[in-house]
mmCIF file of C-alpha atoms in Angstrom:
data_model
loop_
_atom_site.group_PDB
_atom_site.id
_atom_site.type_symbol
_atom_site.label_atom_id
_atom_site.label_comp_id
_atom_site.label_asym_id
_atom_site.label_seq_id
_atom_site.Cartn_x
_atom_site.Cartn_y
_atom_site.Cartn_z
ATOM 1 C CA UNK A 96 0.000 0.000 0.000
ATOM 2 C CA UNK A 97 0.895 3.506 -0.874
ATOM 3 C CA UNK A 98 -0.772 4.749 2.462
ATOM 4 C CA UNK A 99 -1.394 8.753 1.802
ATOM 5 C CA UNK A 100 -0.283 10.442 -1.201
ATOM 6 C CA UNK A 101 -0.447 14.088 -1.905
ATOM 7 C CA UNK A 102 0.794 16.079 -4.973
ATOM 8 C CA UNK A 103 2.700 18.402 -5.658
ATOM 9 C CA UNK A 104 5.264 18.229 -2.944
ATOM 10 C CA UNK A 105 6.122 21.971 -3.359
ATOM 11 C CA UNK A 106 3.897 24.987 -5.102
ATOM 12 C CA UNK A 107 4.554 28.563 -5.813
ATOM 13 C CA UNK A 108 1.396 30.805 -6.833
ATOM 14 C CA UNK A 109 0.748 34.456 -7.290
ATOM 15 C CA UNK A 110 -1.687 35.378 -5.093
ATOM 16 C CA UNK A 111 -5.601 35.278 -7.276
ATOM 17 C CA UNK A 112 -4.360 31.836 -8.749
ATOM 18 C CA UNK A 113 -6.187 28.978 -8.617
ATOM 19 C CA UNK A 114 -4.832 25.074 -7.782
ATOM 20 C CA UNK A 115 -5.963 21.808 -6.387
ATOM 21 C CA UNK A 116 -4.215 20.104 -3.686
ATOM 22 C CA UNK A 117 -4.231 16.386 -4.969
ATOM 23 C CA UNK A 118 -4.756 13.526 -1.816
ATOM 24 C CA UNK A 119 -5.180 9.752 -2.484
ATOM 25 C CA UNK A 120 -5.455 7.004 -0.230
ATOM 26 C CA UNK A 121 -5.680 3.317 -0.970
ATOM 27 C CA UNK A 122 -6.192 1.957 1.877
ATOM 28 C CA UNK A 123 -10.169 2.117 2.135
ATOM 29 C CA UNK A 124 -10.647 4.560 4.740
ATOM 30 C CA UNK A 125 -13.975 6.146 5.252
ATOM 31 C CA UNK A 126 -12.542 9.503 6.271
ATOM 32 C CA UNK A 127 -10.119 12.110 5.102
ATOM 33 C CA UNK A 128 -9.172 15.204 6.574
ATOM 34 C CA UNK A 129 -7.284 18.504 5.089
ATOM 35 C CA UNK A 130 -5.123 20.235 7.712
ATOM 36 C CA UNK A 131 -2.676 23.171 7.439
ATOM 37 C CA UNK A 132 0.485 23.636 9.562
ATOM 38 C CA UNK A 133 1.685 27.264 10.479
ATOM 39 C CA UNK A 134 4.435 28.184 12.617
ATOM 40 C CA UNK A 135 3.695 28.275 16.347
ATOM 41 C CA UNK A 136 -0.142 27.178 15.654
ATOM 42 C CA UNK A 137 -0.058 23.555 15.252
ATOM 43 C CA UNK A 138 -2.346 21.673 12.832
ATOM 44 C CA UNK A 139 -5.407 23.428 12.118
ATOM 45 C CA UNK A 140 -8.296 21.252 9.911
ATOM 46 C CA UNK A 141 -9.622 22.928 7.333
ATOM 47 C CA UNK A 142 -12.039 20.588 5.648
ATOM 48 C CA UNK A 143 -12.953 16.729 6.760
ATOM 49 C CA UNK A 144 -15.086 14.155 4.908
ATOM 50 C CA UNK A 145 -17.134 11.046 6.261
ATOM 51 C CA UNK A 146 -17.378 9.366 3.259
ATOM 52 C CA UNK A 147 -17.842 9.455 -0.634
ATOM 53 C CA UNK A 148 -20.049 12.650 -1.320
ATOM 54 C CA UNK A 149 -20.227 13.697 1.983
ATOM 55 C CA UNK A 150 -18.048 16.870 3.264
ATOM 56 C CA UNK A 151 -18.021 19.562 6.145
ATOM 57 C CA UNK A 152 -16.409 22.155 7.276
ATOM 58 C CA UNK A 153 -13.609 22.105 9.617
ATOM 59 C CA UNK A 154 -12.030 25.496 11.885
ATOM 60 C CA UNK A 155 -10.678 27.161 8.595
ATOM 61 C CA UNK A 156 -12.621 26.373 6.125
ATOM 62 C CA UNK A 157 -12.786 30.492 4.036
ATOM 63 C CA UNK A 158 -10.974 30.120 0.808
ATOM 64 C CA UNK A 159 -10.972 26.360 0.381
ATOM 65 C CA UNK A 160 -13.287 23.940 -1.253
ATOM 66 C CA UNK A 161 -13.445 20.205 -1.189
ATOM 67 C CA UNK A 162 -15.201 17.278 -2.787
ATOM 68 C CA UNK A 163 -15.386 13.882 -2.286
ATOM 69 C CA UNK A 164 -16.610 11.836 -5.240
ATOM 70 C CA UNK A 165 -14.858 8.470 -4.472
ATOM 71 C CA UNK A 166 -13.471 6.942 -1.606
ATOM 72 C CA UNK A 167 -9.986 7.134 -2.337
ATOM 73 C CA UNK A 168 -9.330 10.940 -3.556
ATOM 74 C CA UNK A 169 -9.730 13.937 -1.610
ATOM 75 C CA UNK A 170 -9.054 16.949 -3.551
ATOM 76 C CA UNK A 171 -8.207 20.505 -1.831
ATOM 77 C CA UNK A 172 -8.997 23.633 -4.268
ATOM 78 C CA UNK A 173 -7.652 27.311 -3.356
ATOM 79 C CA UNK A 174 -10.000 29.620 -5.316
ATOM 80 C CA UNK A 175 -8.143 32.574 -5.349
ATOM 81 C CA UNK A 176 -4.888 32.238 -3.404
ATOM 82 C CA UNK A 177 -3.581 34.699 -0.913
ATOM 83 C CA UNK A 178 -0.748 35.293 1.050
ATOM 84 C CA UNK A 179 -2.663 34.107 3.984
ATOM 85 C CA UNK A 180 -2.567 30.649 2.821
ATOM 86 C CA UNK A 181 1.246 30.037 2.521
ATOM 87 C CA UNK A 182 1.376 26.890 4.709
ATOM 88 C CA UNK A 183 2.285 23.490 4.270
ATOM 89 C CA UNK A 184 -0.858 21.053 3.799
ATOM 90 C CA UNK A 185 -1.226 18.026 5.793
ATOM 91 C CA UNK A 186 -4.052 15.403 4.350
ATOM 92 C CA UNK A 187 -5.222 12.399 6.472
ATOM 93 C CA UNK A 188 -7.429 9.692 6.420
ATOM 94 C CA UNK A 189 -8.798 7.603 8.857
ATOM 95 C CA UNK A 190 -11.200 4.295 9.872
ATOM 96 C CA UNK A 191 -13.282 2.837 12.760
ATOM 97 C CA UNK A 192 -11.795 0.096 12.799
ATOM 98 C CA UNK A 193 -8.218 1.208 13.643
ATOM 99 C CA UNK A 194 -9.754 3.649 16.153
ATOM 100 C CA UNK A 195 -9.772 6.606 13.886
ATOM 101 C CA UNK A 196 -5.993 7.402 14.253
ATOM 102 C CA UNK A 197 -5.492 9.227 11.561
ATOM 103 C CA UNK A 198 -2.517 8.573 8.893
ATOM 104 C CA UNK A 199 -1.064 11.654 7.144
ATOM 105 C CA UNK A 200 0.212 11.896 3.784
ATOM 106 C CA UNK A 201 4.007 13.739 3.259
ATOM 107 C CA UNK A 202 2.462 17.129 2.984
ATOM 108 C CA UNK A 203 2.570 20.141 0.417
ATOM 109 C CA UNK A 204 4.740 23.051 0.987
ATOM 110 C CA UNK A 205 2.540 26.388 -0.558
ATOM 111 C CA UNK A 206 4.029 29.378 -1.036
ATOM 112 C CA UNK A 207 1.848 32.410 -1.911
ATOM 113 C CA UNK A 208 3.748 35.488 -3.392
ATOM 114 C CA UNK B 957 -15.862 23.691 19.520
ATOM 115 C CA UNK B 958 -12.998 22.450 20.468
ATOM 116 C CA UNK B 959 -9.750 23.933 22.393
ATOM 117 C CA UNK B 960 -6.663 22.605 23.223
ATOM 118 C CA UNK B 961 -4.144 24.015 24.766
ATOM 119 C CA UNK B 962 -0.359 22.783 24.921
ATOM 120 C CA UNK B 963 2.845 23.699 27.230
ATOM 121 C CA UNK B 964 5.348 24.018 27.270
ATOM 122 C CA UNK B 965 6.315 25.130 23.770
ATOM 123 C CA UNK B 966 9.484 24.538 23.991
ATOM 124 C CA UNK B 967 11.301 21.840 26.244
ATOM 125 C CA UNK B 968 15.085 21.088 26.455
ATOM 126 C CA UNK B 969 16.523 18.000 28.622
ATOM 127 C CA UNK B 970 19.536 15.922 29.084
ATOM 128 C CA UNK B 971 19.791 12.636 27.732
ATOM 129 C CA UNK B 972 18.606 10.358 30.422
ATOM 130 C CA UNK B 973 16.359 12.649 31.644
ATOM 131 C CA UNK B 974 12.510 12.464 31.511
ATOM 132 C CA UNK B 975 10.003 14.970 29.542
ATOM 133 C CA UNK B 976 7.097 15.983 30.360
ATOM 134 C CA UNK B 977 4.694 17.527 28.151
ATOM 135 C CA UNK B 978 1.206 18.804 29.316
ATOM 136 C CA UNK B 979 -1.935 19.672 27.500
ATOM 137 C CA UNK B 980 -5.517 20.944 28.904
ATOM 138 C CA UNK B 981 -8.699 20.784 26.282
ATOM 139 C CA UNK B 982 -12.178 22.457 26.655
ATOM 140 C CA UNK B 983 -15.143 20.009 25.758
ATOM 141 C CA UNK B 984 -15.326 17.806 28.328
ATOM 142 C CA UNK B 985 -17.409 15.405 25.916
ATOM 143 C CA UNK B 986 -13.921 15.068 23.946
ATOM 144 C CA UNK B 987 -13.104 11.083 24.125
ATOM 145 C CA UNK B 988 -10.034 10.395 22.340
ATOM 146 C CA UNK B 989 -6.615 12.137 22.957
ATOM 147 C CA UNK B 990 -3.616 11.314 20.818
ATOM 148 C CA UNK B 991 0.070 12.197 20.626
ATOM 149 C CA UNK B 992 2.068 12.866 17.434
ATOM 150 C CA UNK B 993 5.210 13.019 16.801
ATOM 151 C CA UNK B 994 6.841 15.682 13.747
ATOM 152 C CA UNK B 995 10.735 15.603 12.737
ATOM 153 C CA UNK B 996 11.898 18.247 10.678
ATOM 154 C CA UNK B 997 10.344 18.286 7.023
ATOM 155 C CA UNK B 998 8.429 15.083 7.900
ATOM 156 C CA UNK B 999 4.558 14.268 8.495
ATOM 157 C CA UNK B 1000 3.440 13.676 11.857
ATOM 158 C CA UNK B 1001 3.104 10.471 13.380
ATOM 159 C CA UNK B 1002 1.158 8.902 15.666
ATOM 160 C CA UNK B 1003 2.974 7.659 18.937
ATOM 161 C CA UNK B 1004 0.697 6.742 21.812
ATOM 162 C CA UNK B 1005 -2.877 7.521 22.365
ATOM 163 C CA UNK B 1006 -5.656 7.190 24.881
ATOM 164 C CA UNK B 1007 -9.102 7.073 25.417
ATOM 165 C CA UNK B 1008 -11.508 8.722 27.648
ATOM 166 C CA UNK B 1009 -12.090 4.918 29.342
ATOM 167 C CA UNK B 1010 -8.807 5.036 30.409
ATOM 168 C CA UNK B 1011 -6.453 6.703 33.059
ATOM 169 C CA UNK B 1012 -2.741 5.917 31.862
ATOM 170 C CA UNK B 1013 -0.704 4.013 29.199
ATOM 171 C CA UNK B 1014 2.386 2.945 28.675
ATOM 172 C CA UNK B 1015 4.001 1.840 25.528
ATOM 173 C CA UNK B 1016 8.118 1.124 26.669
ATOM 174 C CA UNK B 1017 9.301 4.694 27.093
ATOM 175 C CA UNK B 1018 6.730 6.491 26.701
ATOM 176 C CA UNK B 1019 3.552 7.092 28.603
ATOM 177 C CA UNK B 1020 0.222 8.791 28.761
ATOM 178 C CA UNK B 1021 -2.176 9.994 31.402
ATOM 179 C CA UNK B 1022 -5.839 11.280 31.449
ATOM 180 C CA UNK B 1023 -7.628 13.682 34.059
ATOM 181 C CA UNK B 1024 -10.927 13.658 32.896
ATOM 182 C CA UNK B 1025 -11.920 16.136 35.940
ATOM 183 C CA UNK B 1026 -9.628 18.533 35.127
ATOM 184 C CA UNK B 1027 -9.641 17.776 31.416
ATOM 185 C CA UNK B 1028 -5.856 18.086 30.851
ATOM 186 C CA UNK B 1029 -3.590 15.091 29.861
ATOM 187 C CA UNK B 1030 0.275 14.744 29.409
ATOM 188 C CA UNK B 1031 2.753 12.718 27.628
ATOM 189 C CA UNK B 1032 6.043 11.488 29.696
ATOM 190 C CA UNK B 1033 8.823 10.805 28.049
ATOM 191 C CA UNK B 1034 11.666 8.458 30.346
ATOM 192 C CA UNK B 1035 15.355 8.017 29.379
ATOM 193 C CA UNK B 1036 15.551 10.469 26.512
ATOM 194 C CA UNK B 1037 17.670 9.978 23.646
ATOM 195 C CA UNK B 1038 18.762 12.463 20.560
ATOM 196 C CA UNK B 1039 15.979 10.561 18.625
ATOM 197 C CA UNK B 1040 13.687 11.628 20.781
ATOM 198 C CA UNK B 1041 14.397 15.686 19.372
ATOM 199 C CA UNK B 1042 10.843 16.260 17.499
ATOM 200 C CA UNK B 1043 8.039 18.640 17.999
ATOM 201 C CA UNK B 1044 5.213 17.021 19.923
ATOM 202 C CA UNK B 1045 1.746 17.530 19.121
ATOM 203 C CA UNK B 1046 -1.352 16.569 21.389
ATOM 204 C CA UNK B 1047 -4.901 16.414 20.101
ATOM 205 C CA UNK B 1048 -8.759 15.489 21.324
ATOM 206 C CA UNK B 1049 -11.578 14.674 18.987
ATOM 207 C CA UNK B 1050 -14.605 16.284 19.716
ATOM 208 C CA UNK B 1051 -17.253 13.451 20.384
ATOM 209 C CA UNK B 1052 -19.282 12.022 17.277
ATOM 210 C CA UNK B 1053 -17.127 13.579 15.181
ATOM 211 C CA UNK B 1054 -14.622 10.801 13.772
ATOM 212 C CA UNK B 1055 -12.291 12.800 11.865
ATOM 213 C CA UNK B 1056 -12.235 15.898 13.433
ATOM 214 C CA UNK B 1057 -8.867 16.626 15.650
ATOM 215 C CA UNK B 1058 -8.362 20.035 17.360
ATOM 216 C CA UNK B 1059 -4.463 19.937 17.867
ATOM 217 C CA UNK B 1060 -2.485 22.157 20.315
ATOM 218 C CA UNK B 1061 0.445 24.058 19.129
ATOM 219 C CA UNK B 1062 3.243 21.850 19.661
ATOM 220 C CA UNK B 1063 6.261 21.317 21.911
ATOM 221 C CA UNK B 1064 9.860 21.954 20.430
ATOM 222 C CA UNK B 1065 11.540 19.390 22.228
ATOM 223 C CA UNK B 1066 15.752 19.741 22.655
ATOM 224 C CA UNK B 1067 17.428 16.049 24.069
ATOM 225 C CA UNK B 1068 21.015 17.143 24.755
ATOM 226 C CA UNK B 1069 24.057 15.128 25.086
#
């Protein structure tokens, strides 16, 4: 198994720009989370999912959309990006029966200019 | 929601000596309380968690404990070793919510020789 996969590893973007955050997991879980990581404030979730078609918002959700049309992918869009959202981008996905302890993909470095 | 706070935020020891990290969270419904570890540049990783069921565990060096009264929980750390040099992260899931973590901020933590 591949576990958590998330591309690109790194990203510039001028800030109105528009990208998707790719996230794949093959290992069946039922939920998937998108975090971001900022100096000093931890892991903050942005968006989570429950299951194919089903998505919510997290604690900072403004300038993010998700969808989840199939169990394995988990895509992350910036609308318009802004310097605000330089941060590196944790996804994670999760199942009942291992508890819920949620496995993390390698992350994506975003840079905002 | 959620809250959870985490000190200190940054920790320095000896080798040999233990660690002690402490962490305090808000919604005393929360029922699951994990620990992650982070190296530099890496994705964080699940060391030890515990459940709301449960007072302490123990997993060779490392060790957890739960005060549901006062709603705070800590991670100890015994015989430290220059592997050990990570940022810590603890976290509590808000009940009925499977995928939803609120993390605290993290604790630098320095293992000297």
């Amino acid at each position: 198994n591949a576990g958590v996969t998330q591309t690109p590893k790194f990203q510039v973007l001028k800030t109105g720009q528009s990208m998707t955050l790719q996230c794949a997991q093959d290992m069946n879980h039922e939920y998937m989370s998108w975090y971001r990581q900022d100096p000093g404030m931890g892991l903050r979730l942005i968006h989570y999912s429950v299951g194919a078609g089903i998505t919510d918002q997290g604690e900072v959700p403004n300038g993010y959309n998700v969808s989840r049309s199939t169990t394995e992918d988990f895509p992350l869009r910036l609308l318009s990006a802004a310097p605000s959202q330089t941060s590196v981008y944790f996804c994670a996905s999760s199942y009942e029966g291992q508890g819920y302890e949620q496995y993390f993909g390698p992350g994506t470095r975003l840079t905002v200019t | 929601g959620e809250n959870v706070e985490q000190h200190p935020s940054t920790l320095s020891v000896q080798e040999g000596d233990s660690a002690v990290i402490k962490c305090t969270y808000s919604d005393s419904a929360s029922n699951y309380f994990p620990w992650y570890k982070q190296e530099l540049g890496k994705r964080p990783q699940l060391i030890i968690d515990i459940r709301s069921n449960v007072g302490e565990k123990k997993d060779q060096r490392i060790a957890v404990t739960l005060n549901k009264t006062a709603k705070h929980f800590s991670l100890h750390i015994t015989e430290t070793q220059p592997e050990d040099s990570a940022v810590y992260f603890c976290a509590a899931r808000w009940t009925g919510t499977a995928s939803k973590l609120t993390f605290g901020t993290g604790t630098r933590l320095q293992v000297t020789l």
